[in-house]
Tab-separated table of C-alpha atoms and ligand atoms in Angstrom:
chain	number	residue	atom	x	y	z
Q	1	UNK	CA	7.674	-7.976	-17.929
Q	2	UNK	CA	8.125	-4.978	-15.922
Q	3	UNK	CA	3.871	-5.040	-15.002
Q	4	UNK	CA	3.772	-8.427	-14.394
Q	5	UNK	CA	2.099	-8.991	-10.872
Q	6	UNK	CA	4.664	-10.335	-7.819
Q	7	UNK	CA	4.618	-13.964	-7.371
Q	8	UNK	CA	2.466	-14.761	-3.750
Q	9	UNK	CA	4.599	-17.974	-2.123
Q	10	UNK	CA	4.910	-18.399	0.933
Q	11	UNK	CA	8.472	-17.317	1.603
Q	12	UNK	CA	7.657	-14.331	-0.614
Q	13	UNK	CA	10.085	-11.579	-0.949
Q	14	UNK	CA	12.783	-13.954	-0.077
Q	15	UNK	CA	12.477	-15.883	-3.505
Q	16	UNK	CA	12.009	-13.166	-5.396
Q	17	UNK	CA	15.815	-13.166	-6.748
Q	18	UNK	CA	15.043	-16.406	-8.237
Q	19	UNK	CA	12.972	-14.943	-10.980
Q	20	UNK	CA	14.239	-11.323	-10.973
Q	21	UNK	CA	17.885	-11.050	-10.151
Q	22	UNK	CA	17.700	-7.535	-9.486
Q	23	UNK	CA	15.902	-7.976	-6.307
Q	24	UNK	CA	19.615	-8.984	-4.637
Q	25	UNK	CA	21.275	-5.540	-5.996
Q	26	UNK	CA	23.062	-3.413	-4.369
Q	27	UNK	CA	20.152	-0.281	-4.591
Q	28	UNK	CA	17.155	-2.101	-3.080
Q	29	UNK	CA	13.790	-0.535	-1.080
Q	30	UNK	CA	12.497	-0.621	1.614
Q	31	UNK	CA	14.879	0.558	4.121
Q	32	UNK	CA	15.100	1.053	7.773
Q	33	UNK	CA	15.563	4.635	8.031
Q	34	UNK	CA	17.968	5.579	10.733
Q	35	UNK	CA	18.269	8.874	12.584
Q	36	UNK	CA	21.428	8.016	13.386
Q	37	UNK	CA	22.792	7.231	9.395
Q	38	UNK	CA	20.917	9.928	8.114
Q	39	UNK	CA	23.255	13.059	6.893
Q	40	UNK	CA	21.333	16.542	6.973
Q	41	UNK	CA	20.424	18.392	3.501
Q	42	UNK	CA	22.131	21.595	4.035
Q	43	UNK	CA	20.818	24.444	2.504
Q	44	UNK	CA	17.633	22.462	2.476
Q	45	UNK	CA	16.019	22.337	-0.369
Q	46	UNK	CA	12.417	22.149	-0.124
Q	47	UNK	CA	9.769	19.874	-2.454
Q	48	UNK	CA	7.531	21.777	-4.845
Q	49	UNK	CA	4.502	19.912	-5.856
Q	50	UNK	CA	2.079	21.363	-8.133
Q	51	UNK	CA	-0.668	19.191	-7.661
Q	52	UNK	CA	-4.175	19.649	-9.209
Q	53	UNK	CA	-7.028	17.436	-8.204
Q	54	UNK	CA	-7.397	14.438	-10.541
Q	55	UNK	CA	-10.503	13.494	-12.510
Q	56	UNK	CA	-11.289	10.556	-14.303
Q	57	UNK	CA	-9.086	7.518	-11.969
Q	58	UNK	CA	-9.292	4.450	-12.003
Q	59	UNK	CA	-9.417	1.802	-9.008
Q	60	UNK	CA	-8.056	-1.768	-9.662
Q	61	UNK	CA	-7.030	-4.932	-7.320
Q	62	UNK	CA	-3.599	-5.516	-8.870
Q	63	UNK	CA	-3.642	-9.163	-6.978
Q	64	UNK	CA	-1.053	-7.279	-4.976
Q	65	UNK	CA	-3.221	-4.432	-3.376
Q	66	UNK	CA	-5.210	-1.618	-5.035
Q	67	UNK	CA	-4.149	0.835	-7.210
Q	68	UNK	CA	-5.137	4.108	-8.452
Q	69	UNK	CA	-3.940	4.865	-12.215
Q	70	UNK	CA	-4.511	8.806	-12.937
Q	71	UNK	CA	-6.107	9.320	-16.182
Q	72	UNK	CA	-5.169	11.512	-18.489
Q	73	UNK	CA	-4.323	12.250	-22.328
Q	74	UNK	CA	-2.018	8.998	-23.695
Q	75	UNK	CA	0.200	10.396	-25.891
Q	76	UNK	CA	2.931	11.569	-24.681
Q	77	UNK	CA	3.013	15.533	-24.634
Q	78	UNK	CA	5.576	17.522	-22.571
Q	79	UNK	CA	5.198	20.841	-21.733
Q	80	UNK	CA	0.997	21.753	-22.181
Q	81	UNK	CA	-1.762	20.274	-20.490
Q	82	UNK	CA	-0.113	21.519	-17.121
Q	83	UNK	CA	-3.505	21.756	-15.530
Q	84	UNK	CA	-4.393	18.360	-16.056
Q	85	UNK	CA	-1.588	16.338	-14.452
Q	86	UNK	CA	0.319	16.687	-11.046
Q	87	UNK	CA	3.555	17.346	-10.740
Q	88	UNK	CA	6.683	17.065	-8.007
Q	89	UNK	CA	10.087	18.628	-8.485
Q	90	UNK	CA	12.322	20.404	-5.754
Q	91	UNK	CA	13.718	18.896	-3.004
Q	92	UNK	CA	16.622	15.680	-4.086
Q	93	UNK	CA	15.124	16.037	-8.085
Q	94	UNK	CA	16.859	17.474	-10.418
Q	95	UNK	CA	13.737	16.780	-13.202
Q	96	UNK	CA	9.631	17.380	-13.014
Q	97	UNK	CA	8.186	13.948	-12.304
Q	98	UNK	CA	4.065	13.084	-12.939
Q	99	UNK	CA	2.167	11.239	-10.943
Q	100	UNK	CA	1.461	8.256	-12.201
Q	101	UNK	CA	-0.579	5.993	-9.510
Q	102	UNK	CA	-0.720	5.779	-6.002
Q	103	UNK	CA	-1.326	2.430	-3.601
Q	104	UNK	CA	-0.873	1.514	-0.454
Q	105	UNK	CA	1.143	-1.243	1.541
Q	106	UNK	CA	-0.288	-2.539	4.701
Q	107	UNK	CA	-0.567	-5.814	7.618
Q	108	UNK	CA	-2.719	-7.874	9.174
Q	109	UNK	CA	-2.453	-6.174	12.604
Q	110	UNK	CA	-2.110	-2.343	13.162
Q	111	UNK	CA	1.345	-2.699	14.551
Q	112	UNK	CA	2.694	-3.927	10.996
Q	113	UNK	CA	2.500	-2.968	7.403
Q	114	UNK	CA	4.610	-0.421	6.444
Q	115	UNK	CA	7.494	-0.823	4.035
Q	116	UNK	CA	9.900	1.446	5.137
Q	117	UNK	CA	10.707	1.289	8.822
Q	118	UNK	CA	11.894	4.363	11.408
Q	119	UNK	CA	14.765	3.149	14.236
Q	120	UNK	CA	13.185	-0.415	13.636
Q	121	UNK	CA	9.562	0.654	13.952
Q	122	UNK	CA	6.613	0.036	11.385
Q	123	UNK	CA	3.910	1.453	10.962
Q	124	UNK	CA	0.384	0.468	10.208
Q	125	UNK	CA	0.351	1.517	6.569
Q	126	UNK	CA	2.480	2.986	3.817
Q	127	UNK	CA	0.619	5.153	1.110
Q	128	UNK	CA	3.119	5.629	-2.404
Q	129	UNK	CA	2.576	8.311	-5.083
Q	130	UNK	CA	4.058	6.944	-7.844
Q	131	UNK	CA	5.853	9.683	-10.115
Q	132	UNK	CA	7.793	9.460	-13.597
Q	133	UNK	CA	10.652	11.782	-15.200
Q	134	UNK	CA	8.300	13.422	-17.818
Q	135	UNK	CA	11.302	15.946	-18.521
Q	136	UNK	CA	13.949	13.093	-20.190
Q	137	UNK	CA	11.645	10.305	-20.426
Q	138	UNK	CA	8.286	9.622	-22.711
Q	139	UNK	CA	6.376	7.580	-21.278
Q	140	UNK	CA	6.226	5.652	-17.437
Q	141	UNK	CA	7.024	2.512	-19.275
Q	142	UNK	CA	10.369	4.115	-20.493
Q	143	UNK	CA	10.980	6.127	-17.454
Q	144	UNK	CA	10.685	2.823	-14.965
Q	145	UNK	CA	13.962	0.977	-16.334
Q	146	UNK	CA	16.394	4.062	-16.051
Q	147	UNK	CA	18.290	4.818	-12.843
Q	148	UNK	CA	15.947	8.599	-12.081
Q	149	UNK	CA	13.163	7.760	-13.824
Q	150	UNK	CA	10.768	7.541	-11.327
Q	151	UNK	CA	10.218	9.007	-7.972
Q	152	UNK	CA	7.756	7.620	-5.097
Q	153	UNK	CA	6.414	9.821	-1.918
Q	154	UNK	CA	6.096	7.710	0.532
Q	155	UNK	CA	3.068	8.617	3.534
Q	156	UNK	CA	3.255	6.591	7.165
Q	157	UNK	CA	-0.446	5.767	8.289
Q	158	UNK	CA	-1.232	5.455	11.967
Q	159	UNK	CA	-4.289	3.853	13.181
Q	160	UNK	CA	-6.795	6.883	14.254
Q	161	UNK	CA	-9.256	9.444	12.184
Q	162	UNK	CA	-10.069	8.387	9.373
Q	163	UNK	CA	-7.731	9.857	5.962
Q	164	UNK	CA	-10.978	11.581	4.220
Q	165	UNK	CA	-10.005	11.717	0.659
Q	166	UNK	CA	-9.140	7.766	1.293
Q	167	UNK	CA	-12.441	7.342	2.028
Q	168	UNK	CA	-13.742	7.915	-1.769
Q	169	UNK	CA	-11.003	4.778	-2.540
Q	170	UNK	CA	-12.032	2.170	0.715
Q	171	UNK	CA	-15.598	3.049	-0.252
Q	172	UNK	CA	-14.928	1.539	-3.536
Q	173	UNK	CA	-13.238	-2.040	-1.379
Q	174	UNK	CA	-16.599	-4.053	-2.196
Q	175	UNK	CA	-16.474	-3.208	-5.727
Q	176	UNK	CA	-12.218	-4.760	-6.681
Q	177	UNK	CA	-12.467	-7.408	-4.423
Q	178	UNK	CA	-10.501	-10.227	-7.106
Q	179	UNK	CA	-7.233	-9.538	-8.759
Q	180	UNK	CA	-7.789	-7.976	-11.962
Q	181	UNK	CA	-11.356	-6.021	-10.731
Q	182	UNK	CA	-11.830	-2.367	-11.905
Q	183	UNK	CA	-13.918	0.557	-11.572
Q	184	UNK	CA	-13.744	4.351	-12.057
Q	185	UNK	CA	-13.572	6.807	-9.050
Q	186	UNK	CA	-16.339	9.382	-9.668
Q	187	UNK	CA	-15.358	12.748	-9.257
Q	188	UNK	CA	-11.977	14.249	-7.929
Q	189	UNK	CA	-9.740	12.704	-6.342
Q	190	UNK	CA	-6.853	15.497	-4.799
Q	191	UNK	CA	-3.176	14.528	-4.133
Q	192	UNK	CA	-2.564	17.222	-2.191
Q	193	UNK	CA	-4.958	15.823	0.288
Q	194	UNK	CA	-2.934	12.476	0.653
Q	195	UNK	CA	0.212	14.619	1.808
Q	196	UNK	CA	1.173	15.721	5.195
Q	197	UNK	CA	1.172	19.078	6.141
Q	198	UNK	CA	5.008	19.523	7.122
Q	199	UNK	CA	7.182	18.829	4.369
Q	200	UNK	CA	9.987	17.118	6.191
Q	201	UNK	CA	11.326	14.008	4.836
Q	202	UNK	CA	14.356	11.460	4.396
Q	203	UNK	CA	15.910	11.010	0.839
Q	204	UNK	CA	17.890	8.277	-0.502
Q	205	UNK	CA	17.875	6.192	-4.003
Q	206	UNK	CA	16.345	2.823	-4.362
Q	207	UNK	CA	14.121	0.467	-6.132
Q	208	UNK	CA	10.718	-0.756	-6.734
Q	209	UNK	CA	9.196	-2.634	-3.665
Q	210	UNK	CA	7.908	-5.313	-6.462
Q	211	UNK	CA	9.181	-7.238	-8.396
Q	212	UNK	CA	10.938	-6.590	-11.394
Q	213	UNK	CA	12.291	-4.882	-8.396
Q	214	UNK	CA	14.422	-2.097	-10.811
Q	215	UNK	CA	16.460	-0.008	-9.119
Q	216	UNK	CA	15.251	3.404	-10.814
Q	217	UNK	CA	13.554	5.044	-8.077
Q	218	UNK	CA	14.200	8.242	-5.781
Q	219	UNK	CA	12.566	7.766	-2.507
Q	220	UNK	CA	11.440	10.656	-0.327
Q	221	UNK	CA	9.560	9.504	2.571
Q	222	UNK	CA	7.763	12.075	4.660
Q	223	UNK	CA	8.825	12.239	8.312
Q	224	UNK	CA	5.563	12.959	9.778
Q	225	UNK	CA	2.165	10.650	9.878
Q	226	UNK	CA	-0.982	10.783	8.767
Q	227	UNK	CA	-3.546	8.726	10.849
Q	228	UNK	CA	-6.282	6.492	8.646
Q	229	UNK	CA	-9.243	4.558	10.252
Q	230	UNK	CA	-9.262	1.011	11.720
Q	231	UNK	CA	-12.206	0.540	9.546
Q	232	UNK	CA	-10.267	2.037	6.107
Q	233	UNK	CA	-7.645	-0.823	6.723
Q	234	UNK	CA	-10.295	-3.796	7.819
Q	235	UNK	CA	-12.002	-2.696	4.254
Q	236	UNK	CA	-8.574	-2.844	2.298
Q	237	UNK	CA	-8.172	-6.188	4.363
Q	238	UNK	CA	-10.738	-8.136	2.468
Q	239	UNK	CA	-9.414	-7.671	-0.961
Q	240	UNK	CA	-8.290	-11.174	-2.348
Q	241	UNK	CA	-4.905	-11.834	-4.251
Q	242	UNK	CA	-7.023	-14.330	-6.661
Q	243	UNK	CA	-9.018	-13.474	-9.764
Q	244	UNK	CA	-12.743	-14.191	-9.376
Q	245	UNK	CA	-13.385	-18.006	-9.983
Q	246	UNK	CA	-10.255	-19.092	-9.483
Q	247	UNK	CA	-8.850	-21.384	-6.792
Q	248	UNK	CA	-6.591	-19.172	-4.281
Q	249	UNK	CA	-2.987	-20.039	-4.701
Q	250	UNK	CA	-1.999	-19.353	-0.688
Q	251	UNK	CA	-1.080	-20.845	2.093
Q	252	UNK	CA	-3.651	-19.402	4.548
Q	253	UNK	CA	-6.345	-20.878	2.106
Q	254	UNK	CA	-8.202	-17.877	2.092
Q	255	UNK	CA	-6.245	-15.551	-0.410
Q	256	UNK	CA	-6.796	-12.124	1.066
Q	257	UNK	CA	-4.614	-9.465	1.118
Q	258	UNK	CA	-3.055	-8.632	4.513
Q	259	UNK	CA	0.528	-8.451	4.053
Q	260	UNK	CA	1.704	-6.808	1.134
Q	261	UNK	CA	4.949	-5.354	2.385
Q	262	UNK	CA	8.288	-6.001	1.803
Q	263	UNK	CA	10.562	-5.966	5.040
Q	264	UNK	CA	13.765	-3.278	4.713
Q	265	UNK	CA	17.264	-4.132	3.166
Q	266	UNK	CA	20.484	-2.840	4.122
Q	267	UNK	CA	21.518	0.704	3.014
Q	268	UNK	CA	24.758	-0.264	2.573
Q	269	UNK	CA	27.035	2.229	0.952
Q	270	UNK	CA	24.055	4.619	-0.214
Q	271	UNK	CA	23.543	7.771	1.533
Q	272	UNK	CA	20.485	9.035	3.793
Q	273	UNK	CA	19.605	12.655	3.868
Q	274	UNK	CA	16.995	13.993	6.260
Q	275	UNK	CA	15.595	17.554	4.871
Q	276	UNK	CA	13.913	19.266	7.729
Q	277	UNK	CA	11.455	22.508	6.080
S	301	SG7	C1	2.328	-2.171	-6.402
S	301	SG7	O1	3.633	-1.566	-6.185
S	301	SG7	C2	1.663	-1.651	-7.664
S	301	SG7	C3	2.644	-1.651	-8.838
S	301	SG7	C4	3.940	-0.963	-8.456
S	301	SG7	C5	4.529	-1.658	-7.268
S	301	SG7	O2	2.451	-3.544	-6.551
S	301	SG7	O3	1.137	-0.361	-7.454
S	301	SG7	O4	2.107	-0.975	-9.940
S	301	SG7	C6	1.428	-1.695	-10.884
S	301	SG7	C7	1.363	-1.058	-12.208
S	301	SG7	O5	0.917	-2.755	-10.626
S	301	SG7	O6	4.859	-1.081	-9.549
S	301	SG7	C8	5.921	-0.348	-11.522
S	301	SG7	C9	5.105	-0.022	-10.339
S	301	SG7	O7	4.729	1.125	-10.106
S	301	SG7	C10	5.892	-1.093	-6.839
S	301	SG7	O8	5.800	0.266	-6.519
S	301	SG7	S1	6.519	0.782	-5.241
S	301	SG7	O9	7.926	0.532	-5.364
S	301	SG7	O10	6.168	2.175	-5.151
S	301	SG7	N1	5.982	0.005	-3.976
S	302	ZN	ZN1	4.474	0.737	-2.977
């Protein structure tokens, strides 16, 4: 159940809890993040990502956006191979995580489309590295149900240049426009290139912005913006949340995919750190 793609209504996130209960518990994401709640990380402890550029990925229209899967040996092996994934430990982890997938969240206008928010404010996009606890856990699949399994960067876009190593993804737009569409990326595609340069970022634990919704992620958001192209998000803009020859399920009657955020939910009792490097 845990892959199964979001259900598209038109009241959307707020019906999620119908089908998956966790989506009302008490550890949910998005979040507004507040300068004001957040507690500084002192000594700071800084992120260490060894990242190596990724061969061999794989872009697909998950009906809910696009995705791309890294590729990558399937059984699960834990301590060789280091030069073949990419790795994140440091900062609020106490584990190595592996990237998994990354995606993107985004709006119909440029003044909308981030998941998280900062003091109340959007932004135009949200880029998410998906990582998993490859030291306690074997496999994503296992890693997603269990309260640190996973941990997700998250990246604000601004409208403005466009993000370059994007541009081997939004090239691809034309090619995954119907849910379920997939083709490989050729060449290398580098992480490291997705990041921003300072490493500051806020910290708190939370949940998957999808449904099943499971609360088993560590979120560390990055403070400062990167800026991607008007033209980037127009391509991502035309991807449809239908499969090819069927009729689209939506309201707006055309089925594409220009809102796939989910607004913020209260912090409530969990704590917000802010690590400044
Ligand atoms: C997107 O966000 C997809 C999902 C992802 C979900 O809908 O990238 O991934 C797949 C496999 O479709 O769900 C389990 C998972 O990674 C939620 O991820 S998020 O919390 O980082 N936004
Ligand atoms: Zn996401």
């Amino acid at each position: 159940a845990l892959l199964t793609a979001p259900p598209r209504s038109a009241a959307g996130p707020l019906t999620w809890h119908r089908k998956f209960p966790l989506a009302l518990g008490p550890r949910q994401s998005p979040v507004d993040l507040r300068g004001s709640d957040a507690r500084p990380d002192t000594p700071a402890r800084p992120l260490h990502r060894r990242y190596n550029p990724q061969a061999g990925c794989s872009l697909s229209n998950t009906g809910y956006g696009w995705k791309v899967q890294m590729s990558g040996p399937t059984a699960p092996r834990k301590d060789d191979l280091m030069f073949w994934f990419s790795e994140l430990s440091g900062g609020p982890l106490s584990n190595r995580y592996r990237l998994e997938q990354f995606h993107m969240h985004w709006g119909g206008y440029d003044n909308e489309g981030s998941e998280h928010t900062v003091d109340g404010r959007p932004y135009a996009g949200e880029l998410h590295l998906v990582h998993w606890n490859c030291d306690k856990y074997d496999s994503f699949g296992e890693a997603a149900a269990q309260p640190d399994g996973l941990a997700v960067l998250g990246v604000f876009l601004q409208v403005g240049a466009p993000l370059q190593e994007l541009e081997k993804v939004t090239a691809l737009m034309g090619k995954i426009t119907h849910k379920g569409a997939h083709v490989d990326i050729d060449g290398e595609l580098d992480p490291t290139n997705l990041l921003p340069a300072k490493s500051s970022y806020w910290t708190y634990l939370g949940s998957l912005t999808t449904p099943p919704c499971n609360e088993s992620v560590t979120w560390i958001v990055f403070k400062e913006p990167l800026t991607i192209s008007q033209d980037q998000l127009e391509a991502m803009r035309s991807l449809r949340c239908y499969s090819e020859g069927e009729e689209c399920p939506c309201d707006n009657l055309k089925g594409v995919l220009v809102k796939n955020f989910r607004p913020p939910l209260p912090l409530g009792n969990r704590v917000l750190r802010e690590c400044a490097e």
